[in-house]
């Protein structure tokens, strides 16, 4: 079975541009979460979507937005890029059924974003 | 605000050694604690510990959750060079998002 896939693997942008990152979850998983990992730190939560609805949002500015499609894939959009947005962006998928109180999240390989 | 602290930040050992990685947490409504191994990019899932499952073991790796002390340890016995990685600890609290709050990780280097 395929794991979580993300595209592109690497991306170089300049300040002020916008970027779209894509994620496909594990087959059967209905929830997608996005994390930002800056060098030397653990991943930081950005968004979680479940069945196309936003379920949670971390402490990130409105320049960050996301959405989930009917096939459960997801996009993360970042507008007006800043140098500080340079990071590894990780997508994680999980079953996240309403009956479950705990939920294992499985991560994709990430997209390395460099903002110049 | 949920908080996770890992120690040590880095560790260098030789093959065959046993290591213990530490994780302490502060969380409003604890649901679970997860350990991940990150070699290059994707963190790979190791264990999930909950109130009903406070000890897990898989091969040379084992983990224990101490809910009284709000902490967890990850043990690796007979280390191999392939164990070199960043080990991440994360907690999952109650709430609809069930997001993970991560520590900064422990960088483990196993020398031949």
mmCIF file with all atom_site columns, C-alpha atoms in Angstrom:
data_model
loop_
_atom_site.group_PDB
_atom_site.id
_atom_site.type_symbol
_atom_site.label_atom_id
_atom_site.label_alt_id
_atom_site.label_comp_id
_atom_site.label_asym_id
_atom_site.label_entity_id
_atom_site.label_seq_id
_atom_site.pdbx_PDB_ins_code
_atom_site.Cartn_x
_atom_site.Cartn_y
_atom_site.Cartn_z
_atom_site.occupancy
_atom_site.B_iso_or_equiv
_atom_site.pdbx_formal_charge
_atom_site.auth_seq_id
_atom_site.auth_comp_id
_atom_site.auth_asym_id
_atom_site.auth_atom_id
_atom_site.pdbx_PDB_model_num
ATOM 1   C CA . UNK A 1 1   ? 0.000   0.000  0.000  1.00 0.00 ? 1   UNK A CA 1
ATOM 2   C CA . UNK A 1 2   ? 1.201   3.492  -0.798 1.00 0.00 ? 2   UNK A CA 1
ATOM 3   C CA . UNK A 1 3   ? 1.961   5.737  2.138  1.00 0.00 ? 3   UNK A CA 1
ATOM 4   C CA . UNK A 1 4   ? 1.336   9.445  2.361  1.00 0.00 ? 4   UNK A CA 1
ATOM 5   C CA . UNK A 1 5   ? 2.631   11.222 -0.729 1.00 0.00 ? 5   UNK A CA 1
ATOM 6   C CA . UNK A 1 6   ? 3.543   14.881 -1.088 1.00 0.00 ? 6   UNK A CA 1
ATOM 7   C CA . UNK A 1 7   ? 4.519   17.099 -3.980 1.00 0.00 ? 7   UNK A CA 1
ATOM 8   C CA . UNK A 1 8   ? 6.746   18.754 -4.869 1.00 0.00 ? 8   UNK A CA 1
ATOM 9   C CA . UNK A 1 9   ? 9.733   17.427 -2.918 1.00 0.00 ? 9   UNK A CA 1
ATOM 10  C CA . UNK A 1 10  ? 11.633  20.696 -3.144 1.00 0.00 ? 10  UNK A CA 1
ATOM 11  C CA . UNK A 1 11  ? 10.618  24.236 -3.958 1.00 0.00 ? 11  UNK A CA 1
ATOM 12  C CA . UNK A 1 12  ? 12.480  27.527 -4.170 1.00 0.00 ? 12  UNK A CA 1
ATOM 13  C CA . UNK A 1 13  ? 10.523  30.778 -4.072 1.00 0.00 ? 13  UNK A CA 1
ATOM 14  C CA . UNK A 1 14  ? 11.272  34.452 -3.498 1.00 0.00 ? 14  UNK A CA 1
ATOM 15  C CA . UNK A 1 15  ? 9.774   36.729 -0.869 1.00 0.00 ? 15  UNK A CA 1
ATOM 16  C CA . UNK A 1 16  ? 6.254   37.865 -1.638 1.00 0.00 ? 16  UNK A CA 1
ATOM 17  C CA . UNK A 1 17  ? 5.383   34.920 -3.862 1.00 0.00 ? 17  UNK A CA 1
ATOM 18  C CA . UNK A 1 18  ? 2.787   32.317 -3.034 1.00 0.00 ? 18  UNK A CA 1
ATOM 19  C CA . UNK A 1 19  ? 3.114   28.550 -2.948 1.00 0.00 ? 19  UNK A CA 1
ATOM 20  C CA . UNK A 1 20  ? 0.799   25.523 -3.096 1.00 0.00 ? 20  UNK A CA 1
ATOM 21  C CA . UNK A 1 21  ? 1.824   22.214 -1.552 1.00 0.00 ? 21  UNK A CA 1
ATOM 22  C CA . UNK A 1 22  ? -0.076  18.992 -2.163 1.00 0.00 ? 22  UNK A CA 1
ATOM 23  C CA . UNK A 1 23  ? -0.708  15.856 -0.136 1.00 0.00 ? 23  UNK A CA 1
ATOM 24  C CA . UNK A 1 24  ? -2.424  12.531 -0.776 1.00 0.00 ? 24  UNK A CA 1
ATOM 25  C CA . UNK A 1 25  ? -3.309  10.506 2.325  1.00 0.00 ? 25  UNK A CA 1
ATOM 26  C CA . UNK A 1 26  ? -3.086  6.781  2.861  1.00 0.00 ? 26  UNK A CA 1
ATOM 27  C CA . UNK A 1 27  ? -5.994  5.008  1.194  1.00 0.00 ? 27  UNK A CA 1
ATOM 28  C CA . UNK A 1 28  ? -8.940  4.877  3.594  1.00 0.00 ? 28  UNK A CA 1
ATOM 29  C CA . UNK A 1 29  ? -7.714  7.769  5.746  1.00 0.00 ? 29  UNK A CA 1
ATOM 30  C CA . UNK A 1 30  ? -10.105 10.695 5.922  1.00 0.00 ? 30  UNK A CA 1
ATOM 31  C CA . UNK A 1 31  ? -8.056  13.177 7.911  1.00 0.00 ? 31  UNK A CA 1
ATOM 32  C CA . UNK A 1 32  ? -5.066  15.220 6.812  1.00 0.00 ? 32  UNK A CA 1
ATOM 33  C CA . UNK A 1 33  ? -2.896  17.385 9.052  1.00 0.00 ? 33  UNK A CA 1
ATOM 34  C CA . UNK A 1 34  ? -0.205  19.858 8.047  1.00 0.00 ? 34  UNK A CA 1
ATOM 35  C CA . UNK A 1 35  ? 2.928   20.627 10.076 1.00 0.00 ? 35  UNK A CA 1
ATOM 36  C CA . UNK A 1 36  ? 5.841   23.013 9.642  1.00 0.00 ? 36  UNK A CA 1
ATOM 37  C CA . UNK A 1 37  ? 9.281   21.846 10.743 1.00 0.00 ? 37  UNK A CA 1
ATOM 38  C CA . UNK A 1 38  ? 12.018  24.431 11.013 1.00 0.00 ? 38  UNK A CA 1
ATOM 39  C CA . UNK A 1 39  ? 15.591  23.147 11.181 1.00 0.00 ? 39  UNK A CA 1
ATOM 40  C CA . UNK A 1 40  ? 16.479  21.949 14.664 1.00 0.00 ? 40  UNK A CA 1
ATOM 41  C CA . UNK A 1 41  ? 12.907  21.907 15.946 1.00 0.00 ? 41  UNK A CA 1
ATOM 42  C CA . UNK A 1 42  ? 10.030  19.470 16.086 1.00 0.00 ? 42  UNK A CA 1
ATOM 43  C CA . UNK A 1 43  ? 7.073   19.772 13.704 1.00 0.00 ? 43  UNK A CA 1
ATOM 44  C CA . UNK A 1 44  ? 4.549   22.491 14.557 1.00 0.00 ? 44  UNK A CA 1
ATOM 45  C CA . UNK A 1 45  ? 0.842   22.010 13.857 1.00 0.00 ? 45  UNK A CA 1
ATOM 46  C CA . UNK A 1 46  ? -0.711  24.213 11.153 1.00 0.00 ? 46  UNK A CA 1
ATOM 47  C CA . UNK A 1 47  ? -4.084  22.688 10.145 1.00 0.00 ? 47  UNK A CA 1
ATOM 48  C CA . UNK A 1 48  ? -6.161  19.566 10.359 1.00 0.00 ? 48  UNK A CA 1
ATOM 49  C CA . UNK A 1 49  ? -8.969  18.630 7.980  1.00 0.00 ? 49  UNK A CA 1
ATOM 50  C CA . UNK A 1 50  ? -11.474 15.831 8.355  1.00 0.00 ? 50  UNK A CA 1
ATOM 51  C CA . UNK A 1 51  ? -13.951 14.997 5.629  1.00 0.00 ? 51  UNK A CA 1
ATOM 52  C CA . UNK A 1 52  ? -13.290 18.338 3.931  1.00 0.00 ? 52  UNK A CA 1
ATOM 53  C CA . UNK A 1 53  ? -13.920 20.448 7.029  1.00 0.00 ? 53  UNK A CA 1
ATOM 54  C CA . UNK A 1 54  ? -11.312 22.288 9.059  1.00 0.00 ? 54  UNK A CA 1
ATOM 55  C CA . UNK A 1 55  ? -11.070 20.609 12.433 1.00 0.00 ? 55  UNK A CA 1
ATOM 56  C CA . UNK A 1 56  ? -8.267  22.619 13.942 1.00 0.00 ? 56  UNK A CA 1
ATOM 57  C CA . UNK A 1 57  ? -5.827  25.396 13.298 1.00 0.00 ? 57  UNK A CA 1
ATOM 58  C CA . UNK A 1 58  ? -2.484  26.153 14.900 1.00 0.00 ? 58  UNK A CA 1
ATOM 59  C CA . UNK A 1 59  ? -0.942  29.507 15.684 1.00 0.00 ? 59  UNK A CA 1
ATOM 60  C CA . UNK A 1 60  ? -0.136  30.574 12.132 1.00 0.00 ? 60  UNK A CA 1
ATOM 61  C CA . UNK A 1 61  ? -1.040  33.808 10.314 1.00 0.00 ? 61  UNK A CA 1
ATOM 62  C CA . UNK A 1 62  ? -3.876  34.104 7.817  1.00 0.00 ? 62  UNK A CA 1
ATOM 63  C CA . UNK A 1 63  ? -1.328  33.876 5.002  1.00 0.00 ? 63  UNK A CA 1
ATOM 64  C CA . UNK A 1 64  ? -1.582  30.143 5.556  1.00 0.00 ? 64  UNK A CA 1
ATOM 65  C CA . UNK A 1 65  ? -4.688  28.383 4.257  1.00 0.00 ? 65  UNK A CA 1
ATOM 66  C CA . UNK A 1 66  ? -5.640  24.857 3.306  1.00 0.00 ? 66  UNK A CA 1
ATOM 67  C CA . UNK A 1 67  ? -8.417  22.784 1.927  1.00 0.00 ? 67  UNK A CA 1
ATOM 68  C CA . UNK A 1 68  ? -9.357  19.137 1.520  1.00 0.00 ? 68  UNK A CA 1
ATOM 69  C CA . UNK A 1 69  ? -10.933 17.655 -1.576 1.00 0.00 ? 69  UNK A CA 1
ATOM 70  C CA . UNK A 1 70  ? -13.649 14.971 -1.940 1.00 0.00 ? 70  UNK A CA 1
ATOM 71  C CA . UNK A 1 71  ? -10.938 12.316 -2.508 1.00 0.00 ? 71  UNK A CA 1
ATOM 72  C CA . UNK A 1 72  ? -9.386  13.413 0.845  1.00 0.00 ? 72  UNK A CA 1
ATOM 73  C CA . UNK A 1 73  ? -6.250  14.863 -0.742 1.00 0.00 ? 73  UNK A CA 1
ATOM 74  C CA . UNK A 1 74  ? -5.265  18.286 0.506  1.00 0.00 ? 74  UNK A CA 1
ATOM 75  C CA . UNK A 1 75  ? -3.511  21.503 -0.455 1.00 0.00 ? 75  UNK A CA 1
ATOM 76  C CA . UNK A 1 76  ? -1.647  23.939 1.753  1.00 0.00 ? 76  UNK A CA 1
ATOM 77  C CA . UNK A 1 77  ? -1.355  27.477 0.426  1.00 0.00 ? 77  UNK A CA 1
ATOM 78  C CA . UNK A 1 78  ? 0.991   30.138 1.718  1.00 0.00 ? 78  UNK A CA 1
ATOM 79  C CA . UNK A 1 79  ? 0.718   33.704 0.434  1.00 0.00 ? 79  UNK A CA 1
ATOM 80  C CA . UNK A 1 80  ? 3.156   36.613 0.642  1.00 0.00 ? 80  UNK A CA 1
ATOM 81  C CA . UNK A 1 81  ? 6.077   34.340 1.495  1.00 0.00 ? 81  UNK A CA 1
ATOM 82  C CA . UNK A 1 82  ? 8.593   35.489 4.097  1.00 0.00 ? 82  UNK A CA 1
ATOM 83  C CA . UNK A 1 83  ? 12.141  34.277 4.644  1.00 0.00 ? 83  UNK A CA 1
ATOM 84  C CA . UNK A 1 84  ? 10.941  32.701 7.884  1.00 0.00 ? 84  UNK A CA 1
ATOM 85  C CA . UNK A 1 85  ? 8.576   30.414 5.975  1.00 0.00 ? 85  UNK A CA 1
ATOM 86  C CA . UNK A 1 86  ? 11.562  28.370 4.832  1.00 0.00 ? 86  UNK A CA 1
ATOM 87  C CA . UNK A 1 87  ? 10.997  24.955 6.357  1.00 0.00 ? 87  UNK A CA 1
ATOM 88  C CA . UNK A 1 88  ? 10.050  21.334 5.776  1.00 0.00 ? 88  UNK A CA 1
ATOM 89  C CA . UNK A 1 89  ? 6.272   21.072 5.387  1.00 0.00 ? 89  UNK A CA 1
ATOM 90  C CA . UNK A 1 90  ? 4.937   17.726 6.489  1.00 0.00 ? 90  UNK A CA 1
ATOM 91  C CA . UNK A 1 91  ? 1.570   16.199 5.792  1.00 0.00 ? 91  UNK A CA 1
ATOM 92  C CA . UNK A 1 92  ? 0.144   13.459 7.988  1.00 0.00 ? 92  UNK A CA 1
ATOM 93  C CA . UNK A 1 93  ? -2.900  11.296 7.469  1.00 0.00 ? 93  UNK A CA 1
ATOM 94  C CA . UNK A 1 94  ? -4.999  9.357  9.941  1.00 0.00 ? 94  UNK A CA 1
ATOM 95  C CA . UNK A 1 95  ? -8.234  7.411  10.166 1.00 0.00 ? 95  UNK A CA 1
ATOM 96  C CA . UNK A 1 96  ? -9.673  9.924  12.636 1.00 0.00 ? 96  UNK A CA 1
ATOM 97  C CA . UNK A 1 97  ? -13.089 8.329  12.900 1.00 0.00 ? 97  UNK A CA 1
ATOM 98  C CA . UNK A 1 98  ? -15.379 10.118 15.325 1.00 0.00 ? 98  UNK A CA 1
ATOM 99  C CA . UNK A 1 99  ? -15.483 7.065  17.596 1.00 0.00 ? 99  UNK A CA 1
ATOM 100 C CA . UNK A 1 100 ? -11.740 7.102  18.166 1.00 0.00 ? 100 UNK A CA 1
ATOM 101 C CA . UNK A 1 101 ? -10.316 9.278  20.921 1.00 0.00 ? 101 UNK A CA 1
ATOM 102 C CA . UNK A 1 102 ? -6.691  8.629  19.954 1.00 0.00 ? 102 UNK A CA 1
ATOM 103 C CA . UNK A 1 103 ? -5.363  8.724  16.468 1.00 0.00 ? 103 UNK A CA 1
ATOM 104 C CA . UNK A 1 104 ? -2.037  7.636  14.976 1.00 0.00 ? 104 UNK A CA 1
ATOM 105 C CA . UNK A 1 105 ? -0.812  10.066 12.356 1.00 0.00 ? 105 UNK A CA 1
ATOM 106 C CA . UNK A 1 106 ? 1.415   8.796  9.541  1.00 0.00 ? 106 UNK A CA 1
ATOM 107 C CA . UNK A 1 107 ? 3.695   11.278 7.859  1.00 0.00 ? 107 UNK A CA 1
ATOM 108 C CA . UNK A 1 108 ? 4.678   11.872 4.261  1.00 0.00 ? 108 UNK A CA 1
ATOM 109 C CA . UNK A 1 109 ? 8.224   12.704 3.115  1.00 0.00 ? 109 UNK A CA 1
ATOM 110 C CA . UNK A 1 110 ? 7.555   16.442 3.197  1.00 0.00 ? 110 UNK A CA 1
ATOM 111 C CA . UNK A 1 111 ? 8.174   19.379 0.910  1.00 0.00 ? 111 UNK A CA 1
ATOM 112 C CA . UNK A 1 112 ? 11.324  21.382 1.495  1.00 0.00 ? 112 UNK A CA 1
ATOM 113 C CA . UNK A 1 113 ? 10.483  25.056 0.886  1.00 0.00 ? 113 UNK A CA 1
ATOM 114 C CA . UNK A 1 114 ? 13.269  27.603 0.544  1.00 0.00 ? 114 UNK A CA 1
ATOM 115 C CA . UNK A 1 115 ? 12.347  31.285 0.413  1.00 0.00 ? 115 UNK A CA 1
ATOM 116 C CA . UNK A 1 116 ? 15.050  33.597 -0.927 1.00 0.00 ? 116 UNK A CA 1
ATOM 117 C CA . UNK B 2 1   ? -0.593  25.638 25.955 1.00 0.00 ? 1   UNK B CA 1
ATOM 118 C CA . UNK B 2 2   ? 0.655   22.064 25.603 1.00 0.00 ? 2   UNK B CA 1
ATOM 119 C CA . UNK B 2 3   ? 4.389   21.613 26.034 1.00 0.00 ? 3   UNK B CA 1
ATOM 120 C CA . UNK B 2 4   ? 6.805   18.742 25.360 1.00 0.00 ? 4   UNK B CA 1
ATOM 121 C CA . UNK B 2 5   ? 10.459  18.710 26.419 1.00 0.00 ? 5   UNK B CA 1
ATOM 122 C CA . UNK B 2 6   ? 12.938  16.072 25.304 1.00 0.00 ? 6   UNK B CA 1
ATOM 123 C CA . UNK B 2 7   ? 16.362  15.271 26.684 1.00 0.00 ? 7   UNK B CA 1
ATOM 124 C CA . UNK B 2 8   ? 19.135  14.986 25.921 1.00 0.00 ? 8   UNK B CA 1
ATOM 125 C CA . UNK B 2 9   ? 19.189  17.158 22.803 1.00 0.00 ? 9   UNK B CA 1
ATOM 126 C CA . UNK B 2 10  ? 21.896  14.977 21.316 1.00 0.00 ? 10  UNK B CA 1
ATOM 127 C CA . UNK B 2 11  ? 23.629  11.739 22.153 1.00 0.00 ? 11  UNK B CA 1
ATOM 128 C CA . UNK B 2 12  ? 26.630  9.937  20.664 1.00 0.00 ? 12  UNK B CA 1
ATOM 129 C CA . UNK B 2 13  ? 27.147  6.254  21.458 1.00 0.00 ? 13  UNK B CA 1
ATOM 130 C CA . UNK B 2 14  ? 28.921  3.239  20.011 1.00 0.00 ? 14  UNK B CA 1
ATOM 131 C CA . UNK B 2 15  ? 27.296  0.205  18.472 1.00 0.00 ? 15  UNK B CA 1
ATOM 132 C CA . UNK B 2 16  ? 26.061  -2.203 21.102 1.00 0.00 ? 16  UNK B CA 1
ATOM 133 C CA . UNK B 2 17  ? 25.379  0.452  23.711 1.00 0.00 ? 17  UNK B CA 1
ATOM 134 C CA . UNK B 2 18  ? 21.965  0.907  25.333 1.00 0.00 ? 18  UNK B CA 1
ATOM 135 C CA . UNK B 2 19  ? 20.385  4.352  25.276 1.00 0.00 ? 19  UNK B CA 1
ATOM 136 C CA . UNK B 2 20  ? 17.472  5.961  27.103 1.00 0.00 ? 20  UNK B CA 1
ATOM 137 C CA . UNK B 2 21  ? 15.715  8.988  25.664 1.00 0.00 ? 21  UNK B CA 1
ATOM 138 C CA . UNK B 2 22  ? 13.481  11.132 27.840 1.00 0.00 ? 22  UNK B CA 1
ATOM 139 C CA . UNK B 2 23  ? 10.284  13.024 27.197 1.00 0.00 ? 23  UNK B CA 1
ATOM 140 C CA . UNK B 2 24  ? 8.282   15.126 29.651 1.00 0.00 ? 24  UNK B CA 1
ATOM 141 C CA . UNK B 2 25  ? 5.023   16.876 28.911 1.00 0.00 ? 25  UNK B CA 1
ATOM 142 C CA . UNK B 2 26  ? 2.462   19.365 30.145 1.00 0.00 ? 26  UNK B CA 1
ATOM 143 C CA . UNK B 2 27  ? -0.928  18.957 28.516 1.00 0.00 ? 27  UNK B CA 1
ATOM 144 C CA . UNK B 2 28  ? -4.394  20.051 29.554 1.00 0.00 ? 28  UNK B CA 1
ATOM 145 C CA . UNK B 2 29  ? -6.242  16.847 28.664 1.00 0.00 ? 29  UNK B CA 1
ATOM 146 C CA . UNK B 2 30  ? -3.860  14.027 27.841 1.00 0.00 ? 30  UNK B CA 1
ATOM 147 C CA . UNK B 2 31  ? -4.951  11.418 25.328 1.00 0.00 ? 31  UNK B CA 1
ATOM 148 C CA . UNK B 2 32  ? -1.785  9.744  24.082 1.00 0.00 ? 32  UNK B CA 1
ATOM 149 C CA . UNK B 2 33  ? 1.968   10.037 23.677 1.00 0.00 ? 33  UNK B CA 1
ATOM 150 C CA . UNK B 2 34  ? 3.669   9.025  20.435 1.00 0.00 ? 34  UNK B CA 1
ATOM 151 C CA . UNK B 2 35  ? 7.285   8.337  19.495 1.00 0.00 ? 35  UNK B CA 1
ATOM 152 C CA . UNK B 2 36  ? 8.584   8.864  15.959 1.00 0.00 ? 36  UNK B CA 1
ATOM 153 C CA . UNK B 2 37  ? 11.952  8.251  14.279 1.00 0.00 ? 37  UNK B CA 1
ATOM 154 C CA . UNK B 2 38  ? 13.064  10.836 11.720 1.00 0.00 ? 38  UNK B CA 1
ATOM 155 C CA . UNK B 2 39  ? 16.032  9.908  9.549  1.00 0.00 ? 39  UNK B CA 1
ATOM 156 C CA . UNK B 2 40  ? 15.851  12.294 6.621  1.00 0.00 ? 40  UNK B CA 1
ATOM 157 C CA . UNK B 2 41  ? 12.409  13.681 6.100  1.00 0.00 ? 41  UNK B CA 1
ATOM 158 C CA . UNK B 2 42  ? 9.328   11.652 7.020  1.00 0.00 ? 42  UNK B CA 1
ATOM 159 C CA . UNK B 2 43  ? 8.930   10.880 10.734 1.00 0.00 ? 43  UNK B CA 1
ATOM 160 C CA . UNK B 2 44  ? 8.115   7.180  10.965 1.00 0.00 ? 44  UNK B CA 1
ATOM 161 C CA . UNK B 2 45  ? 5.777   5.972  13.689 1.00 0.00 ? 45  UNK B CA 1
ATOM 162 C CA . UNK B 2 46  ? 7.262   3.851  16.481 1.00 0.00 ? 46  UNK B CA 1
ATOM 163 C CA . UNK B 2 47  ? 4.832   3.668  19.418 1.00 0.00 ? 47  UNK B CA 1
ATOM 164 C CA . UNK B 2 48  ? 1.639   5.100  20.833 1.00 0.00 ? 48  UNK B CA 1
ATOM 165 C CA . UNK B 2 49  ? 1.163   5.032  24.608 1.00 0.00 ? 49  UNK B CA 1
ATOM 166 C CA . UNK B 2 50  ? -2.137  5.707  26.324 1.00 0.00 ? 50  UNK B CA 1
ATOM 167 C CA . UNK B 2 51  ? -3.678  5.298  29.745 1.00 0.00 ? 51  UNK B CA 1
ATOM 168 C CA . UNK B 2 52  ? -4.644  1.761  28.752 1.00 0.00 ? 52  UNK B CA 1
ATOM 169 C CA . UNK B 2 53  ? -1.311  0.918  27.164 1.00 0.00 ? 53  UNK B CA 1
ATOM 170 C CA . UNK B 2 54  ? 1.590   2.335  29.125 1.00 0.00 ? 54  UNK B CA 1
ATOM 171 C CA . UNK B 2 55  ? 4.304   -0.016 27.912 1.00 0.00 ? 55  UNK B CA 1
ATOM 172 C CA . UNK B 2 56  ? 5.190   -1.015 24.370 1.00 0.00 ? 56  UNK B CA 1
ATOM 173 C CA . UNK B 2 57  ? 8.006   -3.113 22.930 1.00 0.00 ? 57  UNK B CA 1
ATOM 174 C CA . UNK B 2 58  ? 9.149   -3.877 19.427 1.00 0.00 ? 58  UNK B CA 1
ATOM 175 C CA . UNK B 2 59  ? 12.410  -5.699 18.930 1.00 0.00 ? 59  UNK B CA 1
ATOM 176 C CA . UNK B 2 60  ? 15.224  -3.692 20.494 1.00 0.00 ? 60  UNK B CA 1
ATOM 177 C CA . UNK B 2 61  ? 12.992  -0.684 21.144 1.00 0.00 ? 61  UNK B CA 1
ATOM 178 C CA . UNK B 2 62  ? 10.712  -0.250 24.120 1.00 0.00 ? 62  UNK B CA 1
ATOM 179 C CA . UNK B 2 63  ? 8.839   2.624  25.692 1.00 0.00 ? 63  UNK B CA 1
ATOM 180 C CA . UNK B 2 64  ? 7.126   3.306  28.985 1.00 0.00 ? 64  UNK B CA 1
ATOM 181 C CA . UNK B 2 65  ? 4.627   6.004  29.942 1.00 0.00 ? 65  UNK B CA 1
ATOM 182 C CA . UNK B 2 66  ? 4.586   7.366  33.493 1.00 0.00 ? 66  UNK B CA 1
ATOM 183 C CA . UNK B 2 67  ? 1.329   9.281  33.845 1.00 0.00 ? 67  UNK B CA 1
ATOM 184 C CA . UNK B 2 68  ? 2.103   10.245 37.419 1.00 0.00 ? 68  UNK B CA 1
ATOM 185 C CA . UNK B 2 69  ? 5.403   11.881 36.465 1.00 0.00 ? 69  UNK B CA 1
ATOM 186 C CA . UNK B 2 70  ? 4.030   13.118 33.102 1.00 0.00 ? 70  UNK B CA 1
ATOM 187 C CA . UNK B 2 71  ? 6.910   11.559 31.240 1.00 0.00 ? 71  UNK B CA 1
ATOM 188 C CA . UNK B 2 72  ? 7.988   8.775  28.948 1.00 0.00 ? 72  UNK B CA 1
ATOM 189 C CA . UNK B 2 73  ? 11.215  7.023  28.090 1.00 0.00 ? 73  UNK B CA 1
ATOM 190 C CA . UNK B 2 74  ? 12.325  5.317  24.895 1.00 0.00 ? 74  UNK B CA 1
ATOM 191 C CA . UNK B 2 75  ? 14.920  2.606  25.317 1.00 0.00 ? 75  UNK B CA 1
ATOM 192 C CA . UNK B 2 76  ? 17.052  1.204  22.528 1.00 0.00 ? 76  UNK B CA 1
ATOM 193 C CA . UNK B 2 77  ? 19.217  -1.799 23.356 1.00 0.00 ? 77  UNK B CA 1
ATOM 194 C CA . UNK B 2 78  ? 22.183  -3.137 21.349 1.00 0.00 ? 78  UNK B CA 1
ATOM 195 C CA . UNK B 2 79  ? 22.238  -0.008 19.205 1.00 0.00 ? 79  UNK B CA 1
ATOM 196 C CA . UNK B 2 80  ? 23.197  -0.196 15.532 1.00 0.00 ? 80  UNK B CA 1
ATOM 197 C CA . UNK B 2 81  ? 24.387  2.485  13.121 1.00 0.00 ? 81  UNK B CA 1
ATOM 198 C CA . UNK B 2 82  ? 20.956  2.312  11.493 1.00 0.00 ? 82  UNK B CA 1
ATOM 199 C CA . UNK B 2 83  ? 19.444  3.650  14.707 1.00 0.00 ? 83  UNK B CA 1
ATOM 200 C CA . UNK B 2 84  ? 21.105  7.016  14.035 1.00 0.00 ? 84  UNK B CA 1
ATOM 201 C CA . UNK B 2 85  ? 18.253  9.491  13.651 1.00 0.00 ? 85  UNK B CA 1
ATOM 202 C CA . UNK B 2 86  ? 16.257  12.175 15.385 1.00 0.00 ? 86  UNK B CA 1
ATOM 203 C CA . UNK B 2 87  ? 13.741  10.713 17.829 1.00 0.00 ? 87  UNK B CA 1
ATOM 204 C CA . UNK B 2 88  ? 10.625  12.824 18.277 1.00 0.00 ? 88  UNK B CA 1
ATOM 205 C CA . UNK B 2 89  ? 8.135   12.657 21.123 1.00 0.00 ? 89  UNK B CA 1
ATOM 206 C CA . UNK B 2 90  ? 4.624   14.076 20.667 1.00 0.00 ? 90  UNK B CA 1
ATOM 207 C CA . UNK B 2 91  ? 1.513   14.314 22.809 1.00 0.00 ? 91  UNK B CA 1
ATOM 208 C CA . UNK B 2 92  ? -2.070  14.290 21.641 1.00 0.00 ? 92  UNK B CA 1
ATOM 209 C CA . UNK B 2 93  ? -4.631  16.106 23.755 1.00 0.00 ? 93  UNK B CA 1
ATOM 210 C CA . UNK B 2 94  ? -8.395  15.991 23.727 1.00 0.00 ? 94  UNK B CA 1
ATOM 211 C CA . UNK B 2 95  ? -10.291 18.241 21.388 1.00 0.00 ? 95  UNK B CA 1
ATOM 212 C CA . UNK B 2 96  ? -11.674 17.839 17.924 1.00 0.00 ? 96  UNK B CA 1
ATOM 213 C CA . UNK B 2 97  ? -8.368  18.432 16.130 1.00 0.00 ? 97  UNK B CA 1
ATOM 214 C CA . UNK B 2 98  ? -6.347  15.808 17.992 1.00 0.00 ? 98  UNK B CA 1
ATOM 215 C CA . UNK B 2 99  ? -3.228  17.578 16.769 1.00 0.00 ? 99  UNK B CA 1
ATOM 216 C CA . UNK B 2 100 ? 0.213   16.518 17.899 1.00 0.00 ? 100 UNK B CA 1
ATOM 217 C CA . UNK B 2 101 ? 2.479   18.757 19.975 1.00 0.00 ? 101 UNK B CA 1
ATOM 218 C CA . UNK B 2 102 ? 6.098   17.781 19.412 1.00 0.00 ? 102 UNK B CA 1
ATOM 219 C CA . UNK B 2 103 ? 9.272   18.181 21.392 1.00 0.00 ? 103 UNK B CA 1
ATOM 220 C CA . UNK B 2 104 ? 12.463  19.365 19.702 1.00 0.00 ? 104 UNK B CA 1
ATOM 221 C CA . UNK B 2 105 ? 13.754  15.839 19.373 1.00 0.00 ? 105 UNK B CA 1
ATOM 222 C CA . UNK B 2 106 ? 16.877  13.940 20.422 1.00 0.00 ? 106 UNK B CA 1
ATOM 223 C CA . UNK B 2 107 ? 19.597  13.541 17.801 1.00 0.00 ? 107 UNK B CA 1
ATOM 224 C CA . UNK B 2 108 ? 21.078  10.058 18.272 1.00 0.00 ? 108 UNK B CA 1
ATOM 225 C CA . UNK B 2 109 ? 24.340  9.167  16.554 1.00 0.00 ? 109 UNK B CA 1
ATOM 226 C CA . UNK B 2 110 ? 25.569  5.576  16.740 1.00 0.00 ? 110 UNK B CA 1
ATOM 227 C CA . UNK B 2 111 ? 29.223  5.143  15.808 1.00 0.00 ? 111 UNK B CA 1
ATOM 228 C CA . UNK B 2 112 ? 30.570  1.827  14.464 1.00 0.00 ? 112 UNK B CA 1
#
